[in-house]
Amino acid sequence: EAQVTQNPRYLITVTGKKLTVTCSQNMNHEYMSWYRQDPGLGLRQIYYSMNVEVTDKGDVPEGYKVSRKEKRNFPLILESPSPNQTSLYFCASSTGGIEKLFFGSGTQLSVL
Amino acid sequence: QKEVEQNSGPLSVPEGAIASLNCTYSDRGSQSFFWYRQYSGKSPELIMFIYSNGDKEDGRFTAQLNKASQYVSLLIRDSQPSDSATYLCAGQGGKLIFGQGTELSVKP
């Protein structure tokens, strides 16, 4: 089944404790992206990647890191999480453009 | 700041009625527009996209684009309770910008 897999689904952590949210897609998509979703603000792009070893900042990259060492994986790293990073995070992928994004099931992150 | 604006709602319509969801955008360079549906607690899924001025129909859904007015809409005919969800409008003009979403509630 074609899908984007994110883990974990829920995560509660404390300020400053490094964490990684994993994202993997099995559709051989070149484009992958991370979004955060907050009430009243919609989906905002954090980082995106057009291909392996190619990443770029989205609209809200501060406090986040990404890497794209393999085509299928695009982890999101929070080196020192803060409470304002409490949010619902989505990973998404598409064939090459952004015409049709396939979203993962989301990660609800709470930073205490 | 290039923006896509939607009424946050909630928009409530009775079952069988037409639901009209609206979206305006500020970037005149935007070429393509997308409607995603997001059920509560779920991820967004693409339901319609439109590139050209005018209407595009797919089953009970019709997307409308007016580039002169910078306006995009989604009409849902014969609304069903299963259409109750948040609908996200997105515009692409180099990058994809999402609106904040409109919550639709279809009452039986």
Coordinates of C-alpha atoms in Angstrom, one line a residue:
Chain A
E1 CA 0.0 0.0 0.0
A2 CA 1.3 3.4 -1.0
Q3 CA 1.8 5.5 2.1
V4 CA 3.7 8.0 4.1
T5 CA 4.6 6.6 7.6
Q6 CA 5.3 8.9 10.5
N7 CA 6.4 7.9 14.0
P8 CA 5.6 8.4 16.7
R9 CA 1.9 9.3 16.5
Y10 CA 2.0 11.0 19.9
L11 CA 5.0 12.4 21.8
I12 CA 5.2 14.2 25.1
T13 CA 8.6 15.6 26.0
V14 CA 10.3 18.2 28.1
T15 CA 12.0 21.4 27.1
G16 CA 15.5 20.9 25.8
K17 CA 15.4 17.1 25.3
K18 CA 16.4 16.3 21.7
L19 CA 13.9 14.4 19.7
T20 CA 13.4 13.0 16.2
V21 CA 10.2 12.4 14.3
T22 CA 10.7 9.9 11.5
C23 CA 9.0 10.0 8.1
S24 CA 9.2 7.4 5.4
Q25 CA 7.5 7.0 2.1
N26 CA 7.3 4.0 -0.2
M27 CA 6.2 5.7 -3.4
N28 CA 9.6 6.7 -4.7
H29 CA 8.6 10.3 -4.4
E30 CA 11.3 12.9 -4.9
Y31 CA 9.6 15.7 -3.0
M32 CA 9.1 15.6 0.7
S33 CA 8.1 18.2 3.2
W34 CA 7.3 18.9 6.9
Y35 CA 4.4 21.0 8.0
R36 CA 3.1 22.1 11.4
Q37 CA -0.6 22.7 12.0
D38 CA -1.8 25.1 14.7
P39 CA -5.4 26.2 15.4
G40 CA -6.2 29.3 13.3
L41 CA -2.9 29.2 11.4
G42 CA -3.4 26.3 9.0
L43 CA -0.5 24.3 7.7
R44 CA 2.8 26.0 7.7
Q45 CA 5.8 24.6 5.9
I46 CA 8.9 23.9 8.1
Y47 CA 11.4 22.4 5.6
Y48 CA 11.2 20.6 2.3
S49 CA 13.4 18.5 0.1
M50 CA 13.4 18.2 -3.7
N51 CA 15.7 15.2 -3.7
V52 CA 18.4 13.3 -1.8
E53 CA 20.8 15.6 -0.1
V54 CA 18.8 18.7 -1.2
T55 CA 16.8 20.5 1.5
D56 CA 15.6 24.0 2.0
K57 CA 13.8 26.1 4.5
G58 CA 10.1 26.7 4.5
D59 CA 8.2 29.4 6.3
V60 CA 8.9 28.4 9.9
P61 CA 12.3 26.6 10.0
E62 CA 13.6 28.1 13.3
G63 CA 14.3 25.4 15.9
Y64 CA 14.1 22.5 13.4
K65 CA 16.6 20.4 11.4
V66 CA 16.1 17.9 8.6
S67 CA 18.2 15.5 6.6
R68 CA 17.6 13.6 3.4
K69 CA 20.2 10.9 3.1
E70 CA 17.9 8.4 1.4
K71 CA 15.1 9.1 -1.0
R72 CA 12.5 7.4 1.2
N73 CA 13.3 9.0 4.6
F74 CA 13.0 12.6 5.8
P75 CA 13.4 12.9 9.6
L76 CA 12.5 16.0 11.5
I77 CA 14.9 16.8 14.3
L78 CA 14.3 19.2 17.2
E79 CA 17.6 19.7 18.9
S80 CA 16.3 21.6 21.9
P81 CA 12.5 21.6 21.9
S82 CA 10.6 24.5 23.4
P83 CA 6.9 24.8 24.4
N84 CA 6.1 26.9 21.4
Q85 CA 6.9 23.9 19.2
T86 CA 3.9 22.1 20.7
S87 CA 1.9 21.4 17.6
L88 CA 0.6 18.8 15.2
Y89 CA 3.2 17.8 12.6
F90 CA 2.7 16.3 9.2
C91 CA 5.1 14.9 6.8
A92 CA 4.1 14.9 3.1
S93 CA 5.5 13.7 -0.2
S94 CA 4.8 14.0 -3.9
T95 CA 6.2 12.9 -7.2
G96 CA 8.2 15.9 -8.0
G97 CA 6.1 19.0 -7.9
I98 CA 3.5 19.7 -5.3
E99 CA 0.5 18.9 -7.3
K100 CA -0.7 16.2 -5.1
L101 CA 0.7 15.9 -1.6
F102 CA 0.4 12.6 0.3
F103 CA 0.3 13.2 4.0
G104 CA 1.4 11.0 6.8
S105 CA -0.9 10.4 9.7
G106 CA 0.6 13.1 11.8
T107 CA 2.5 13.5 15.1
Q108 CA 1.0 15.3 18.0
L109 CA 3.9 16.8 19.9
S110 CA 3.6 18.3 23.4
V111 CA 6.7 20.1 24.9
L112 CA 6.4 20.7 28.6
Chain B
Q1 CA 3.5 38.1 3.0
K2 CA 1.6 36.1 0.4
E3 CA -1.6 34.8 1.9
V4 CA -4.5 32.5 1.3
E5 CA -7.5 33.4 3.4
Q6 CA -10.5 31.3 4.3
N7 CA -13.4 31.8 6.7
S8 CA -12.7 29.6 9.6
G9 CA -16.4 28.8 10.1
P10 CA -17.9 26.6 11.3
L11 CA -20.2 26.5 8.3
S12 CA -23.3 24.6 9.0
V13 CA -25.6 23.3 6.3
P14 CA -28.5 20.8 6.3
E15 CA -28.2 17.4 4.7
G16 CA -28.9 17.7 1.0
A17 CA -28.1 21.3 0.7
I18 CA -25.2 22.9 -1.3
A19 CA -22.2 23.9 0.8
S20 CA -20.1 26.8 -0.5
L21 CA -16.5 27.2 0.7
N22 CA -14.6 30.3 -0.3
C23 CA -11.0 31.2 -0.5
T24 CA -9.1 34.4 -1.5
Y25 CA -5.4 34.7 -2.3
S26 CA -3.1 37.7 -2.5
D27 CA -0.4 36.3 -4.8
R28 CA -1.3 37.1 -8.4
G29 CA 1.4 34.8 -9.5
S30 CA -0.4 31.8 -8.1
Q31 CA -1.2 29.4 -10.9
S32 CA -2.8 26.3 -9.3
F33 CA -5.2 25.8 -6.5
F34 CA -6.0 22.8 -4.4
W35 CA -8.7 21.8 -2.0
Y36 CA -7.8 19.3 0.7
R37 CA -10.3 17.7 3.1
Q38 CA -9.3 16.9 6.7
Y39 CA -11.4 14.8 9.0
S40 CA -11.0 15.4 12.7
G41 CA -7.8 13.8 13.9
K42 CA -6.8 12.7 10.4
S43 CA -4.4 14.0 7.8
P44 CA -5.4 16.2 4.8
E45 CA -6.3 14.5 1.6
L46 CA -6.6 16.1 -1.8
I47 CA -10.1 16.2 -3.3
M48 CA -9.9 18.8 -6.1
F49 CA -7.4 20.9 -8.0
I50 CA -7.9 23.6 -10.5
Y51 CA -5.6 25.5 -12.8
S52 CA -7.8 27.4 -15.3
N53 CA -10.4 30.1 -14.8
G54 CA -13.9 28.7 -14.6
D55 CA -15.5 25.6 -13.1
K56 CA -14.2 22.1 -12.7
E57 CA -16.6 19.3 -11.6
D58 CA -15.9 16.0 -10.0
G59 CA -19.0 14.1 -8.8
R60 CA -20.7 16.2 -6.2
F61 CA -17.7 18.6 -6.0
T62 CA -17.2 21.7 -8.1
A63 CA -14.2 23.9 -7.9
Q64 CA -14.4 27.5 -9.2
L65 CA -11.5 29.8 -10.0
N66 CA -11.6 33.5 -10.8
K67 CA -8.1 34.8 -11.3
A68 CA -9.2 38.4 -11.9
S69 CA -10.9 38.5 -8.5
Q70 CA -8.3 36.2 -6.9
Y71 CA -11.0 34.0 -5.7
V72 CA -11.4 30.2 -5.4
S73 CA -14.4 28.3 -4.2
L74 CA -15.6 24.7 -3.6
L75 CA -19.2 23.8 -3.9
I76 CA -20.5 20.5 -2.5
R77 CA -23.8 19.5 -3.8
D78 CA -26.2 17.2 -2.0
S79 CA -24.1 17.6 1.2
Q80 CA -23.9 14.5 3.4
P81 CA -23.0 14.2 7.1
S82 CA -19.9 12.4 5.9
D83 CA -18.8 15.6 4.3
S84 CA -18.4 17.1 7.7
A85 CA -14.7 18.0 7.9
T86 CA -12.3 20.9 7.7
Y87 CA -11.6 22.0 4.1
L88 CA -8.2 23.5 3.3
C89 CA -7.6 25.8 0.3
A90 CA -4.0 26.0 -1.0
G91 CA -2.5 28.1 -3.7
Q92 CA 0.7 27.5 -5.6
G93 CA 2.8 30.3 -7.0
G94 CA 6.3 28.9 -6.6
K95 CA 5.5 27.5 -3.2
L96 CA 2.3 26.0 -1.8
I97 CA 0.5 28.3 0.7
F98 CA -2.4 26.9 2.8
G99 CA -5.3 28.8 4.2
Q100 CA -6.3 28.3 7.8
G101 CA -9.2 26.0 6.8
T102 CA -13.0 26.1 7.0
E103 CA -14.8 23.7 9.2
L104 CA -18.0 22.3 7.6
S105 CA -20.8 20.7 9.6
V106 CA -23.6 18.9 7.7
K107 CA -26.6 18.3 9.9
P108 CA -28.9 15.3 9.3

